[in-house]
């Protein structure tokens, strides 16, 4: 469907086009079953950033306040990229891992499901 | 001299409305009213527009003038009597902060919108009704500012509502709702605001705030509520009349109007979640729970309304069932969200005390003890241990409603709902099927949304750090954060001579 406008060929800027982010792209990162962080966070990251650096630098800044964080076995973490399961290559960039502008990464930590296993 | 015969009501109404219009001689109607048909609404006969109140302009000015005089007399008395000390406790003021920053600017937006419809509609009855409502809404914005500014002398967070409204992340929720309607055509605007908002949902905005004010000793706001009440009933009646008028004018109007009803029901419902959170968490003396309010005003009264409109072919707004499924979760999830972003809000957040937790258990027997009480108790313990929790990341927002994507699947309340679509090669994210559908109907428009976290990263909000952004919002260091450690709380306890044991929360 298309908008009905007062004049023909109405369109406007795509407010969040990747060009507007000074060389970064937006990446959303959420942690399933950890509702203490009520929603995924949004981060402006260089597309060339290795996935391993995201795990080392971005993910702890976002989620380390949760007591489960220290117990994460990173070899066991399951990842979802834009809804599909995904095996990131840690030394490859976001771009080469298929993480694009406004992609959503979800982190699943089997066995760690929030305070007292409550999803919080 | 012979006395002119006094006109009866009907004659007076005709003279003072219909006769105010004039016939055009050197421009066509299409040139004068260029916005009247692009939306596809067909009006065959504007003279069928009925004003059930038959309110004439002269009577309007007289009534409104009387109401103003009464209102301002009470406001003056309020200031002289230290009436701010009469509220239940300082937590209550935070409900007013939300009202002043999120609702009062909408009143002003409604003033603008009805000024637009008054100019855009070709029928004189609709022009006059729009003009009156436009002035009413300006009056509401002004009287709310004057009423609530009494509290601004004593409490934080009330100092800059219009500036905050245009910039702040959570205030983009009401702002984008209203601007969606304002930037549409006149028929969509009036359906959105007069019908979906004023008629279907307004009881859930006004009742909680005005009864909440009465229950919590806030006589200033009660006084404003009384002053606005007769305007509100006029606006609600207009909302229903306008829908019936459009539906009676042409059968082609039905699907267009139904889609607008679906859209603004959902957007209005998402917006009202913030009011629900206020009802369940922020009023020291509760009026009713969000769930009870939704059941009474939407599930019962709303259902009756839509049964009544069925003869025109109108059905219940699409996705209404979703709103019912969410009713046991909505407010808890929102309060926890604001609690976790309390360092970036212009009102205070806190964990309810035990008796309040018990009230929530009673009102939400299916969900509260199972999911939400343990979270609140955990956070309270963290706070006591000096580790008040604040979420360090900026939130992912829904592209349509602009609320952080915190909603969960009601059948699976620890699983967030993630919906997405692609438009012109870019991804867009949504909190719900309804928000996604609204986007997909008008992607040219909705892809332009000004999402505050993204704007921060684009460099348009004063800087890259939280203090930079809060400065850009005009928040002071006393406006947000934990209530227990707030200046509001400290002042209140001092004014009331309370010991730490007697304090709130
Ligand atoms: Fe109003
Ligand atoms: Fe949404």
PDB file of N, CA and C in Angstrom, chain B residues 189-232:
ATOM      1  N   UNK B 189      -7.434  13.302  10.412  1.00  0.00           N
ATOM      2  CA  UNK B 189      -7.183  13.959  11.695  1.00  0.00           C
ATOM      3  C   UNK B 189      -8.410  13.887  12.601  1.00  0.00           C
ATOM      4  N   UNK B 190      -9.570  14.229  12.043  1.00  0.00           N
ATOM      5  CA  UNK B 190     -10.750  14.303  12.909  1.00  0.00           C
ATOM      6  C   UNK B 190     -11.186  12.904  13.349  1.00  0.00           C
ATOM      7  N   UNK B 191     -10.957  11.900  12.496  1.00  0.00           N
ATOM      8  CA  UNK B 191     -11.259  10.523  12.912  1.00  0.00           C
ATOM      9  C   UNK B 191     -10.305  10.109  14.035  1.00  0.00           C
ATOM     10  N   UNK B 192      -9.032  10.440  13.846  1.00  0.00           N
ATOM     11  CA  UNK B 192      -8.023  10.052  14.833  1.00  0.00           C
ATOM     12  C   UNK B 192      -8.290  10.702  16.182  1.00  0.00           C
ATOM     13  N   UNK B 193      -8.523  12.008  16.158  1.00  0.00           N
ATOM     14  CA  UNK B 193      -8.580  12.733  17.424  1.00  0.00           C
ATOM     15  C   UNK B 193     -10.003  12.778  17.980  1.00  0.00           C
ATOM     16  N   UNK B 194     -10.974  13.151  17.154  1.00  0.00           N
ATOM     17  CA  UNK B 194     -12.326  13.291  17.699  1.00  0.00           C
ATOM     18  C   UNK B 194     -12.950  11.939  18.011  1.00  0.00           C
ATOM     19  N   UNK B 195     -12.757  10.986  17.115  1.00  0.00           N
ATOM     20  CA  UNK B 195     -13.405   9.693  17.364  1.00  0.00           C
ATOM     21  C   UNK B 195     -12.500   8.757  18.168  1.00  0.00           C
ATOM     22  N   UNK B 196     -11.372   8.350  17.565  1.00  0.00           N
ATOM     23  CA  UNK B 196     -10.587   7.303  18.228  1.00  0.00           C
ATOM     24  C   UNK B 196     -10.070   7.763  19.588  1.00  0.00           C
ATOM     25  N   UNK B 197      -9.652   9.021  19.652  1.00  0.00           N
ATOM     26  CA  UNK B 197      -9.092   9.470  20.920  1.00  0.00           C
ATOM     27  C   UNK B 197     -10.167  10.004  21.854  1.00  0.00           C
ATOM     28  N   UNK B 198     -10.900  11.028  21.404  1.00  0.00           N
ATOM     29  CA  UNK B 198     -11.853  11.672  22.319  1.00  0.00           C
ATOM     30  C   UNK B 198     -13.025  10.738  22.646  1.00  0.00           C
ATOM     31  N   UNK B 199     -13.501  10.029  21.645  1.00  0.00           N
ATOM     32  CA  UNK B 199     -14.695   9.228  21.937  1.00  0.00           C
ATOM     33  C   UNK B 199     -14.349   7.867  22.524  1.00  0.00           C
ATOM     34  N   UNK B 200     -13.453   7.140  21.883  1.00  0.00           N
ATOM     35  CA  UNK B 200     -13.213   5.758  22.308  1.00  0.00           C
ATOM     36  C   UNK B 200     -12.300   5.693  23.529  1.00  0.00           C
ATOM     37  N   UNK B 201     -11.254   6.515  23.555  1.00  0.00           N
ATOM     38  CA  UNK B 201     -10.215   6.303  24.570  1.00  0.00           C
ATOM     39  C   UNK B 201     -10.110   7.371  25.655  1.00  0.00           C
ATOM     40  N   UNK B 202     -10.825   8.494  25.514  1.00  0.00           N
ATOM     41  CA  UNK B 202     -10.526   9.607  26.409  1.00  0.00           C
ATOM     42  C   UNK B 202     -10.824   9.297  27.873  1.00  0.00           C
ATOM     43  N   UNK B 203     -11.817   8.426  28.115  1.00  0.00           N
ATOM     44  CA  UNK B 203     -12.131   8.087  29.501  1.00  0.00           C
ATOM     45  C   UNK B 203     -10.937   7.482  30.201  1.00  0.00           C
ATOM     46  N   UNK B 204     -10.089   6.837  29.425  1.00  0.00           N
ATOM     47  CA  UNK B 204      -8.913   6.220  30.014  1.00  0.00           C
ATOM     48  C   UNK B 204      -7.761   7.197  30.163  1.00  0.00           C
ATOM     49  N   UNK B 205      -7.931   8.391  29.683  1.00  0.00           N
ATOM     50  CA  UNK B 205      -6.926   9.408  29.921  1.00  0.00           C
ATOM     51  C   UNK B 205      -7.400  10.329  31.036  1.00  0.00           C
ATOM     52  N   UNK B 206      -8.615  10.818  30.896  1.00  0.00           N
ATOM     53  CA  UNK B 206      -9.103  11.802  31.849  1.00  0.00           C
ATOM     54  C   UNK B 206      -9.487  11.201  33.184  1.00  0.00           C
ATOM     55  N   UNK B 207     -10.170  10.071  33.136  1.00  0.00           N
ATOM     56  CA  UNK B 207     -10.589   9.456  34.394  1.00  0.00           C
ATOM     57  C   UNK B 207      -9.386   9.193  35.307  1.00  0.00           C
ATOM     58  N   UNK B 208      -8.338   8.516  34.813  1.00  0.00           N
ATOM     59  CA  UNK B 208      -7.229   8.240  35.739  1.00  0.00           C
ATOM     60  C   UNK B 208      -6.562   9.502  36.267  1.00  0.00           C
ATOM     61  N   UNK B 209      -6.365  10.488  35.415  1.00  0.00           N
ATOM     62  CA  UNK B 209      -5.681  11.685  35.896  1.00  0.00           C
ATOM     63  C   UNK B 209      -6.577  12.515  36.815  1.00  0.00           C
ATOM     64  N   UNK B 210      -7.841  12.692  36.426  1.00  0.00           N
ATOM     65  CA  UNK B 210      -8.692  13.578  37.223  1.00  0.00           C
ATOM     66  C   UNK B 210      -9.169  12.902  38.504  1.00  0.00           C
ATOM     67  N   UNK B 211      -9.591  11.633  38.412  1.00  0.00           N
ATOM     68  CA  UNK B 211      -9.933  10.937  39.659  1.00  0.00           C
ATOM     69  C   UNK B 211      -8.676  10.726  40.479  1.00  0.00           C
ATOM     70  N   UNK B 212      -7.577  10.459  39.809  1.00  0.00           N
ATOM     71  CA  UNK B 212      -6.306  10.293  40.520  1.00  0.00           C
ATOM     72  C   UNK B 212      -5.981  11.556  41.295  1.00  0.00           C
ATOM     73  N   UNK B 213      -6.213  12.696  40.676  1.00  0.00           N
ATOM     74  CA  UNK B 213      -5.963  13.972  41.356  1.00  0.00           C
ATOM     75  C   UNK B 213      -6.876  14.107  42.574  1.00  0.00           C
ATOM     76  N   UNK B 214      -8.150  13.775  42.398  1.00  0.00           N
ATOM     77  CA  UNK B 214      -9.100  13.914  43.511  1.00  0.00           C
ATOM     78  C   UNK B 214      -8.712  12.980  44.665  1.00  0.00           C
ATOM     79  N   UNK B 215      -8.375  11.732  44.344  1.00  0.00           N
ATOM     80  CA  UNK B 215      -8.002  10.761  45.386  1.00  0.00           C
ATOM     81  C   UNK B 215      -6.734  11.194  46.107  1.00  0.00           C
ATOM     82  N   UNK B 216      -5.873  11.932  45.417  1.00  0.00           N
ATOM     83  CA  UNK B 216      -4.558  12.221  45.978  1.00  0.00           C
ATOM     84  C   UNK B 216      -4.401  13.676  46.423  1.00  0.00           C
ATOM     85  N   UNK B 217      -5.539  14.335  46.644  1.00  0.00           N
ATOM     86  CA  UNK B 217      -5.511  15.656  47.265  1.00  0.00           C
ATOM     87  C   UNK B 217      -5.015  16.778  46.376  1.00  0.00           C
ATOM     88  N   UNK B 218      -5.010  16.539  45.069  1.00  0.00           N
ATOM     89  CA  UNK B 218      -4.522  17.569  44.146  1.00  0.00           C
ATOM     90  C   UNK B 218      -5.706  18.388  43.633  1.00  0.00           C
ATOM     91  N   UNK B 219      -6.107  19.379  44.425  1.00  0.00           N
ATOM     92  CA  UNK B 219      -7.310  20.133  44.107  1.00  0.00           C
ATOM     93  C   UNK B 219      -7.117  21.037  42.887  1.00  0.00           C
ATOM     94  N   UNK B 220      -5.884  21.415  42.618  1.00  0.00           N
ATOM     95  CA  UNK B 220      -5.639  22.275  41.460  1.00  0.00           C
ATOM     96  C   UNK B 220      -6.021  21.536  40.180  1.00  0.00           C
ATOM     97  N   UNK B 221      -5.581  20.301  40.055  1.00  0.00           N
ATOM     98  CA  UNK B 221      -5.862  19.548  38.841  1.00  0.00           C
ATOM     99  C   UNK B 221      -7.329  19.155  38.761  1.00  0.00           C
ATOM    100  N   UNK B 222      -7.930  18.859  39.896  1.00  0.00           N
ATOM    101  CA  UNK B 222      -9.368  18.569  39.912  1.00  0.00           C
ATOM    102  C   UNK B 222     -10.136  19.763  39.354  1.00  0.00           C
ATOM    103  N   UNK B 223      -9.719  20.931  39.770  1.00  0.00           N
ATOM    104  CA  UNK B 223     -10.357  22.158  39.342  1.00  0.00           C
ATOM    105  C   UNK B 223     -10.238  22.344  37.821  1.00  0.00           C
ATOM    106  N   UNK B 224      -9.054  22.056  37.292  1.00  0.00           N
ATOM    107  CA  UNK B 224      -8.911  22.088  35.837  1.00  0.00           C
ATOM    108  C   UNK B 224      -9.845  21.066  35.193  1.00  0.00           C
ATOM    109  N   UNK B 225      -9.899  19.868  35.780  1.00  0.00           N
ATOM    110  CA  UNK B 225     -10.733  18.797  35.218  1.00  0.00           C
ATOM    111  C   UNK B 225     -12.189  19.219  35.119  1.00  0.00           C
ATOM    112  N   UNK B 226     -12.686  19.852  36.175  1.00  0.00           N
ATOM    113  CA  UNK B 226     -14.071  20.324  36.135  1.00  0.00           C
ATOM    114  C   UNK B 226     -14.268  21.340  35.026  1.00  0.00           C
ATOM    115  N   UNK B 227     -13.290  22.211  34.894  1.00  0.00           N
ATOM    116  CA  UNK B 227     -13.413  23.274  33.913  1.00  0.00           C
ATOM    117  C   UNK B 227     -13.423  22.720  32.485  1.00  0.00           C
ATOM    118  N   UNK B 228     -12.743  21.591  32.299  1.00  0.00           N
ATOM    119  CA  UNK B 228     -12.655  21.012  30.947  1.00  0.00           C
ATOM    120  C   UNK B 228     -13.798  20.039  30.660  1.00  0.00           C
ATOM    121  N   UNK B 229     -14.521  19.618  31.706  1.00  0.00           N
ATOM    122  CA  UNK B 229     -15.481  18.524  31.548  1.00  0.00           C
ATOM    123  C   UNK B 229     -16.558  18.786  30.497  1.00  0.00           C
ATOM    124  N   UNK B 230     -17.147  19.978  30.521  1.00  0.00           N
ATOM    125  CA  UNK B 230     -18.229  20.221  29.560  1.00  0.00           C
ATOM    126  C   UNK B 230     -17.669  20.332  28.143  1.00  0.00           C
ATOM    127  N   UNK B 231     -16.426  20.813  28.022  1.00  0.00           N
ATOM    128  CA  UNK B 231     -15.782  20.816  26.699  1.00  0.00           C
ATOM    129  C   UNK B 231     -15.611  19.378  26.220  1.00  0.00           C
ATOM    130  N   UNK B 232     -15.141  18.526  27.141  1.00  0.00           N
ATOM    131  CA  UNK B 232     -14.877  17.142  26.766  1.00  0.00           C
ATOM    132  C   UNK B 232     -16.148  16.453  26.287  1.00  0.00           C
TER     133      UNK B 232
END
